[in-house]
Amino acid sequence: MSDVVLKEDTDTETETQLTVLKTSLFFAGDGFTVYDCKGQLVFRVDSYGPDARDRDELVLMDANGRCLLTVRRKRPSLHQRWEGFKGERREGDKPIFSVKRSSIIGRSSVTVEVYDNPGEEYHIEGCFSHRSCTVFNASKEPVAEIRRKVDPTTSVMLGKEVFSLCVKPLFDSAFAMAFVLVLDQINGDDHDLLNTAPADHPAVHPLPAATTQHQH
């Protein structure tokens, strides 16, 4: 389903259910740990702190600390654009994919373009701040989904710092996790913009009813 393979033991036959834990609620991109359905650590992203310069580049590692991919904010860029590199990025490396947002604030669509394979692209729709997103391929088929996590023993919905990442067969789970990293950064940018909105220019909440932002 995807030519991008970052994790060699990607399961190609069954759906992969992952639990993602955001390790800080204070800064976007501070860190993540990701577990499989057996509770085994699969991926981690170490804390980089609140410094905006540090947030421009994030590294996804496996459970043993091996670098699987690097996502880096492309600057300067008219729209929010990120590029993904296989393994640890070094100067001169060429990206293997890019992630671009189609609007600046509010509910929007995110497009993923895979380099060296013009026919392969993905669209992410939904609202990450609500932990409700779906990744579609070019044929409009869902390949991954982000959703709120429900405690199976109590049927209680957990907080937004814990959520589920469902990855369809034939799709690389590390590639899907790269989307989570970028969406978290975009969501953090939105939070910064909303918190600094002037008093006479009310902040827009990313809900369907919030249509006034798009009239500017």
PDB file of C-alpha atoms in Angstrom:
ATOM      1  CA  MET A   1       0.000   0.000   0.000  1.00  0.00           C
ATOM      2  CA  SER A   2       2.957   2.312   0.657  1.00  0.00           C
ATOM      3  CA  ASP A   3       6.437   2.259  -0.827  1.00  0.00           C
ATOM      4  CA  VAL A   4       7.770   3.948   2.311  1.00  0.00           C
ATOM      5  CA  VAL A   5       9.115   1.260   4.661  1.00  0.00           C
ATOM      6  CA  LEU A   6      10.855   2.559   7.765  1.00  0.00           C
ATOM      7  CA  LYS A   7      10.256  -0.309  10.165  1.00  0.00           C
ATOM      8  CA  GLU A   8      11.497  -3.622   8.776  1.00  0.00           C
ATOM      9  CA  ASP A   9       9.135  -5.870  10.740  1.00  0.00           C
ATOM     10  CA  THR A  10       5.983  -4.044   9.669  1.00  0.00           C
ATOM     11  CA  ASP A  11       3.030  -6.433   9.845  1.00  0.00           C
ATOM     12  CA  THR A  12       1.523  -6.713   6.361  1.00  0.00           C
ATOM     13  CA  GLU A  13      -1.373  -9.027   7.189  1.00  0.00           C
ATOM     14  CA  THR A  14      -3.260  -7.540  10.117  1.00  0.00           C
ATOM     15  CA  GLU A  15      -4.259  -4.156  11.455  1.00  0.00           C
ATOM     16  CA  THR A  16      -1.802  -2.656  13.947  1.00  0.00           C
ATOM     17  CA  GLN A  17      -3.264  -1.119  17.102  1.00  0.00           C
ATOM     18  CA  LEU A  18      -0.887   1.256  18.891  1.00  0.00           C
ATOM     19  CA  THR A  19      -1.295   3.328  22.042  1.00  0.00           C
ATOM     20  CA  VAL A  20       0.422   6.724  21.913  1.00  0.00           C
ATOM     21  CA  LEU A  21       1.330   8.539  25.123  1.00  0.00           C
ATOM     22  CA  LYS A  22       2.280  12.208  24.935  1.00  0.00           C
ATOM     23  CA  THR A  23       4.875  12.624  27.654  1.00  0.00           C
ATOM     24  CA  SER A  24       4.255  16.323  28.286  1.00  0.00           C
ATOM     25  CA  LEU A  25       1.110  18.425  28.127  1.00  0.00           C
ATOM     26  CA  PHE A  26       2.939  21.751  28.248  1.00  0.00           C
ATOM     27  CA  PHE A  27       4.848  21.928  24.968  1.00  0.00           C
ATOM     28  CA  ALA A  28       3.998  20.520  21.553  1.00  0.00           C
ATOM     29  CA  GLY A  29       6.528  17.928  20.491  1.00  0.00           C
ATOM     30  CA  ASP A  30       7.979  17.387  23.947  1.00  0.00           C
ATOM     31  CA  GLY A  31       7.951  13.640  23.583  1.00  0.00           C
ATOM     32  CA  PHE A  32       6.012  10.467  22.862  1.00  0.00           C
ATOM     33  CA  THR A  33       6.123   6.822  23.790  1.00  0.00           C
ATOM     34  CA  VAL A  34       4.221   4.299  21.678  1.00  0.00           C
ATOM     35  CA  TYR A  35       3.162   0.815  22.761  1.00  0.00           C
ATOM     36  CA  ASP A  36       1.673  -2.172  20.939  1.00  0.00           C
ATOM     37  CA  CYS A  37      -1.399  -4.115  22.061  1.00  0.00           C
ATOM     38  CA  LYS A  38       0.796  -6.264  24.362  1.00  0.00           C
ATOM     39  CA  GLY A  39       2.172  -3.233  26.164  1.00  0.00           C
ATOM     40  CA  GLN A  40       5.602  -3.482  24.541  1.00  0.00           C
ATOM     41  CA  LEU A  41       7.432  -0.261  23.662  1.00  0.00           C
ATOM     42  CA  VAL A  42       7.520   0.228  19.877  1.00  0.00           C
ATOM     43  CA  PHE A  43       8.562   3.859  19.277  1.00  0.00           C
ATOM     44  CA  ARG A  44       9.748   6.823  21.285  1.00  0.00           C
ATOM     45  CA  VAL A  45      10.465  10.487  20.720  1.00  0.00           C
ATOM     46  CA  ASP A  46      12.646  12.063  23.388  1.00  0.00           C
ATOM     47  CA  SER A  47      11.885  15.400  24.976  1.00  0.00           C
ATOM     48  CA  TYR A  48      13.243  18.451  23.218  1.00  0.00           C
ATOM     49  CA  GLY A  49      11.916  21.150  25.553  1.00  0.00           C
ATOM     50  CA  PRO A  50      10.088  24.409  24.801  1.00  0.00           C
ATOM     51  CA  ASP A  51      12.749  26.027  22.613  1.00  0.00           C
ATOM     52  CA  ALA A  52      11.216  26.743  19.182  1.00  0.00           C
ATOM     53  CA  ARG A  53      14.526  25.986  17.473  1.00  0.00           C
ATOM     54  CA  ASP A  54      14.510  22.489  18.951  1.00  0.00           C
ATOM     55  CA  ARG A  55      10.971  21.912  17.699  1.00  0.00           C
ATOM     56  CA  ASP A  56      12.056  22.316  14.080  1.00  0.00           C
ATOM     57  CA  GLU A  57      13.449  18.780  14.011  1.00  0.00           C
ATOM     58  CA  LEU A  58      12.101  15.606  15.646  1.00  0.00           C
ATOM     59  CA  VAL A  59      13.574  12.116  15.630  1.00  0.00           C
ATOM     60  CA  LEU A  60      11.465   8.935  15.826  1.00  0.00           C
ATOM     61  CA  MET A  61      13.307   5.978  17.362  1.00  0.00           C
ATOM     62  CA  ASP A  62      12.470   2.323  17.859  1.00  0.00           C
ATOM     63  CA  ALA A  63      12.433   0.663  21.298  1.00  0.00           C
ATOM     64  CA  ASN A  64      16.223   0.159  21.153  1.00  0.00           C
ATOM     65  CA  GLY A  65      16.961   3.806  20.389  1.00  0.00           C
ATOM     66  CA  ARG A  66      17.692   3.272  16.682  1.00  0.00           C
ATOM     67  CA  CYS A  67      16.711   6.291  14.604  1.00  0.00           C
ATOM     68  CA  LEU A  68      13.979   5.389  12.110  1.00  0.00           C
ATOM     69  CA  LEU A  69      13.166   8.792  10.677  1.00  0.00           C
ATOM     70  CA  THR A  70      13.635  12.505  11.138  1.00  0.00           C
ATOM     71  CA  VAL A  71      10.954  15.099  10.444  1.00  0.00           C
ATOM     72  CA  ARG A  72      12.109  18.670   9.942  1.00  0.00           C
ATOM     73  CA  ARG A  73      10.194  21.897   9.482  1.00  0.00           C
ATOM     74  CA  LYS A  74      11.011  23.492   6.141  1.00  0.00           C
ATOM     75  CA  ARG A  75      11.886  27.170   6.463  1.00  0.00           C
ATOM     76  CA  PRO A  76      11.079  29.555   5.001  1.00  0.00           C
ATOM     77  CA  SER A  77       7.695  28.295   3.840  1.00  0.00           C
ATOM     78  CA  LEU A  78       4.468  30.124   3.013  1.00  0.00           C
ATOM     79  CA  HIS A  79       2.460  27.218   4.424  1.00  0.00           C
ATOM     80  CA  GLN A  80       3.400  24.914   7.263  1.00  0.00           C
ATOM     81  CA  ARG A  81       5.573  22.318   5.532  1.00  0.00           C
ATOM     82  CA  TRP A  82       7.601  19.494   6.997  1.00  0.00           C
ATOM     83  CA  GLU A  83       9.979  17.063   5.327  1.00  0.00           C
ATOM     84  CA  GLY A  84      10.747  13.488   6.350  1.00  0.00           C
ATOM     85  CA  PHE A  85      14.130  11.772   6.115  1.00  0.00           C
ATOM     86  CA  LYS A  86      14.919   8.103   6.525  1.00  0.00           C
ATOM     87  CA  GLY A  87      17.045   7.461   9.601  1.00  0.00           C
ATOM     88  CA  GLU A  88      18.981  10.285  11.224  1.00  0.00           C
ATOM     89  CA  ARG A  89      19.128  13.331   8.972  1.00  0.00           C
ATOM     90  CA  ARG A  90      22.565  14.500   7.919  1.00  0.00           C
ATOM     91  CA  GLU A  91      23.515  17.598   5.965  1.00  0.00           C
ATOM     92  CA  GLY A  92      22.892  16.994   2.275  1.00  0.00           C
ATOM     93  CA  ASP A  93      20.364  14.176   2.781  1.00  0.00           C
ATOM     94  CA  LYS A  94      17.325  14.291   0.506  1.00  0.00           C
ATOM     95  CA  PRO A  95      13.855  13.983   2.044  1.00  0.00           C
ATOM     96  CA  ILE A  96      11.675  10.995   1.190  1.00  0.00           C
ATOM     97  CA  PHE A  97       8.343  12.726   1.837  1.00  0.00           C
ATOM     98  CA  SER A  98       6.814  16.107   2.684  1.00  0.00           C
ATOM     99  CA  VAL A  99       3.801  17.096   4.769  1.00  0.00           C
ATOM    100  CA  LYS A 100       1.974  20.331   3.947  1.00  0.00           C
ATOM    101  CA  ARG A 101      -0.990  22.000   5.546  1.00  0.00           C
ATOM    102  CA  SER A 102      -3.611  23.461   3.219  1.00  0.00           C
ATOM    103  CA  SER A 103      -4.717  26.254   5.559  1.00  0.00           C
ATOM    104  CA  ILE A 104      -3.141  28.227   8.356  1.00  0.00           C
ATOM    105  CA  ILE A 105      -5.564  27.794  11.269  1.00  0.00           C
ATOM    106  CA  GLY A 106      -8.682  25.859  12.244  1.00  0.00           C
ATOM    107  CA  ARG A 107     -10.039  22.603  10.844  1.00  0.00           C
ATOM    108  CA  SER A 108      -7.994  21.858   7.751  1.00  0.00           C
ATOM    109  CA  SER A 109      -6.622  19.182   5.490  1.00  0.00           C
ATOM    110  CA  VAL A 110      -3.010  18.033   5.498  1.00  0.00           C
ATOM    111  CA  THR A 111      -1.373  16.564   2.373  1.00  0.00           C
ATOM    112  CA  VAL A 112       1.525  14.100   2.366  1.00  0.00           C
ATOM    113  CA  GLU A 113       3.585  13.785  -0.831  1.00  0.00           C
ATOM    114  CA  VAL A 114       6.016  10.900  -1.301  1.00  0.00           C
ATOM    115  CA  TYR A 115       9.064  11.837  -3.376  1.00  0.00           C
ATOM    116  CA  ASP A 116      10.312   9.528  -6.150  1.00  0.00           C
ATOM    117  CA  ASN A 117       6.787   8.107  -6.457  1.00  0.00           C
ATOM    118  CA  PRO A 118       4.475  10.763  -7.945  1.00  0.00           C
ATOM    119  CA  GLY A 119       1.353   8.597  -7.651  1.00  0.00           C
ATOM    120  CA  GLU A 120       1.694   8.109  -3.907  1.00  0.00           C
ATOM    121  CA  GLU A 121       0.151  10.770  -1.720  1.00  0.00           C
ATOM    122  CA  TYR A 122      -2.031  10.919   1.353  1.00  0.00           C
ATOM    123  CA  HIS A 123      -4.569  13.317   2.831  1.00  0.00           C
ATOM    124  CA  ILE A 124      -5.148  13.695   6.556  1.00  0.00           C
ATOM    125  CA  GLU A 125      -8.592  14.923   7.514  1.00  0.00           C
ATOM    126  CA  GLY A 126     -10.126  15.670  10.896  1.00  0.00           C
ATOM    127  CA  CYS A 127      -9.102  17.477  14.063  1.00  0.00           C
ATOM    128  CA  PHE A 128      -5.933  16.369  15.852  1.00  0.00           C
ATOM    129  CA  SER A 129      -6.656  18.475  18.957  1.00  0.00           C
ATOM    130  CA  HIS A 130      -9.744  16.294  19.397  1.00  0.00           C
ATOM    131  CA  ARG A 131      -7.687  13.169  18.555  1.00  0.00           C
ATOM    132  CA  SER A 132      -9.946  12.427  15.592  1.00  0.00           C
ATOM    133  CA  CYS A 133      -8.078  12.136  12.272  1.00  0.00           C
ATOM    134  CA  THR A 134      -8.063   9.748   9.333  1.00  0.00           C
ATOM    135  CA  VAL A 135      -5.270   9.273   6.775  1.00  0.00           C
ATOM    136  CA  PHE A 136      -6.522   8.482   3.262  1.00  0.00           C
ATOM    137  CA  ASN A 137      -4.483   7.301   0.291  1.00  0.00           C
ATOM    138  CA  ALA A 138      -4.908   8.618  -3.250  1.00  0.00           C
ATOM    139  CA  SER A 139      -7.781   6.154  -3.770  1.00  0.00           C
ATOM    140  CA  LYS A 140      -9.617   7.622  -0.762  1.00  0.00           C
ATOM    141  CA  GLU A 141      -9.042   4.436   1.251  1.00  0.00           C
ATOM    142  CA  PRO A 142      -8.228   4.863   4.965  1.00  0.00           C
ATOM    143  CA  VAL A 143      -4.712   3.682   5.830  1.00  0.00           C
ATOM    144  CA  ALA A 144      -4.424   4.984   9.406  1.00  0.00           C
ATOM    145  CA  GLU A 145      -6.644   6.544  12.031  1.00  0.00           C
ATOM    146  CA  ILE A 146      -6.070   8.595  15.190  1.00  0.00           C
ATOM    147  CA  ARG A 147      -8.826   8.376  17.799  1.00  0.00           C
ATOM    148  CA  ARG A 148      -9.496   8.813  21.496  1.00  0.00           C
ATOM    149  CA  LYS A 149      -8.445   5.926  23.721  1.00  0.00           C
ATOM    150  CA  VAL A 150     -11.053   4.076  25.779  1.00  0.00           C
ATOM    151  CA  ASP A 151     -10.039   2.044  28.830  1.00  0.00           C
ATOM    152  CA  PRO A 152     -11.185  -1.504  27.964  1.00  0.00           C
ATOM    153  CA  THR A 153     -11.783  -2.426  31.614  1.00  0.00           C
ATOM    154  CA  THR A 154     -13.920   0.567  32.587  1.00  0.00           C
ATOM    155  CA  SER A 155     -15.141   1.812  29.163  1.00  0.00           C
ATOM    156  CA  VAL A 156     -14.055   5.285  30.266  1.00  0.00           C
ATOM    157  CA  MET A 157     -12.559   7.616  27.659  1.00  0.00           C
ATOM    158  CA  LEU A 158      -9.022   8.586  28.662  1.00  0.00           C
ATOM    159  CA  GLY A 159      -7.489  12.056  28.495  1.00  0.00           C
ATOM    160  CA  LYS A 160      -6.104  13.458  25.255  1.00  0.00           C
ATOM    161  CA  GLU A 161      -2.515  12.749  26.330  1.00  0.00           C
ATOM    162  CA  VAL A 162      -3.253   9.065  25.579  1.00  0.00           C
ATOM    163  CA  PHE A 163      -4.734   8.122  22.204  1.00  0.00           C
ATOM    164  CA  SER A 164      -4.946   5.272  19.704  1.00  0.00           C
ATOM    165  CA  LEU A 165      -3.174   4.987  16.359  1.00  0.00           C
ATOM    166  CA  CYS A 166      -4.754   2.329  14.164  1.00  0.00           C
ATOM    167  CA  VAL A 167      -2.608   1.353  11.156  1.00  0.00           C
ATOM    168  CA  LYS A 168      -4.121  -0.689   8.330  1.00  0.00           C
ATOM    169  CA  PRO A 169      -2.360  -3.734   6.798  1.00  0.00           C
ATOM    170  CA  LEU A 170       0.454  -2.971   4.306  1.00  0.00           C
ATOM    171  CA  PHE A 171       1.024   0.495   5.780  1.00  0.00           C
ATOM    172  CA  ASP A 172       4.214   1.279   7.677  1.00  0.00           C
ATOM    173  CA  SER A 173       3.503   2.134  11.315  1.00  0.00           C
ATOM    174  CA  ALA A 174       6.596   4.349  11.635  1.00  0.00           C
ATOM    175  CA  PHE A 175       5.432   6.330   8.588  1.00  0.00           C
ATOM    176  CA  ALA A 176       2.038   6.768  10.275  1.00  0.00           C
ATOM    177  CA  MET A 177       3.754   7.908  13.468  1.00  0.00           C
ATOM    178  CA  ALA A 178       5.602  10.567  11.466  1.00  0.00           C
ATOM    179  CA  PHE A 179       2.195  12.069  10.650  1.00  0.00           C
ATOM    180  CA  VAL A 180       1.397  12.194  14.379  1.00  0.00           C
ATOM    181  CA  LEU A 181       4.594  14.162  15.073  1.00  0.00           C
ATOM    182  CA  VAL A 182       3.786  16.761  12.417  1.00  0.00           C
ATOM    183  CA  LEU A 183       0.121  17.037  13.424  1.00  0.00           C
ATOM    184  CA  ASP A 184       1.181  17.621  17.024  1.00  0.00           C
ATOM    185  CA  GLN A 185       3.480  20.440  15.914  1.00  0.00           C
ATOM    186  CA  ILE A 186       0.724  22.014  13.802  1.00  0.00           C
ATOM    187  CA  ASN A 187      -1.656  21.759  16.748  1.00  0.00           C
ATOM    188  CA  GLY A 188       0.962  23.434  18.967  1.00  0.00           C
ATOM    189  CA  ASP A 189       1.341  26.255  16.438  1.00  0.00           C
ATOM    190  CA  ASP A 190      -2.439  26.748  16.475  1.00  0.00           C
ATOM    191  CA  HIS A 191      -2.404  26.864  20.266  1.00  0.00           C
ATOM    192  CA  ASP A 192       0.284  29.559  20.204  1.00  0.00           C
ATOM    193  CA  LEU A 193      -1.640  31.613  17.649  1.00  0.00           C
ATOM    194  CA  LEU A 194      -4.910  31.321  19.543  1.00  0.00           C
ATOM    195  CA  ASN A 195      -3.298  32.357  22.816  1.00  0.00           C
ATOM    196  CA  THR A 196      -1.753  35.458  21.209  1.00  0.00           C
ATOM    197  CA  ALA A 197      -4.871  36.538  19.283  1.00  0.00           C
ATOM    198  CA  PRO A 198      -5.743  40.223  19.942  1.00  0.00           C
ATOM    199  CA  ALA A 199      -8.751  40.851  22.195  1.00  0.00           C
ATOM    200  CA  ASP A 200     -10.705  42.449  19.324  1.00  0.00           C
ATOM    201  CA  HIS A 201      -9.902  39.483  17.073  1.00  0.00           C
ATOM    202  CA  PRO A 202     -11.405  36.476  18.887  1.00  0.00           C
ATOM    203  CA  ALA A 203      -9.662  33.125  18.745  1.00  0.00           C
ATOM    204  CA  VAL A 204     -11.302  30.530  16.534  1.00  0.00           C
ATOM    205  CA  HIS A 205     -11.944  27.056  17.910  1.00  0.00           C
ATOM    206  CA  PRO A 206     -11.403  24.293  15.283  1.00  0.00           C
ATOM    207  CA  LEU A 207     -15.034  23.186  15.069  1.00  0.00           C
ATOM    208  CA  PRO A 208     -17.335  23.113  12.008  1.00  0.00           C
ATOM    209  CA  ALA A 209     -19.327  26.023  13.451  1.00  0.00           C
ATOM    210  CA  ALA A 210     -16.213  28.201  13.437  1.00  0.00           C
ATOM    211  CA  THR A 211     -16.527  29.436   9.888  1.00  0.00           C
ATOM    212  CA  THR A 212     -15.911  33.109  10.454  1.00  0.00           C
ATOM    213  CA  GLN A 213     -12.113  32.665  10.336  1.00  0.00           C
ATOM    214  CA  HIS A 214     -12.310  31.665   6.698  1.00  0.00           C
ATOM    215  CA  GLN A 215     -14.164  34.823   5.732  1.00  0.00           C
ATOM    216  CA  HIS A 216     -11.092  37.016   6.318  1.00  0.00           C
TER     217      HIS A 216
END
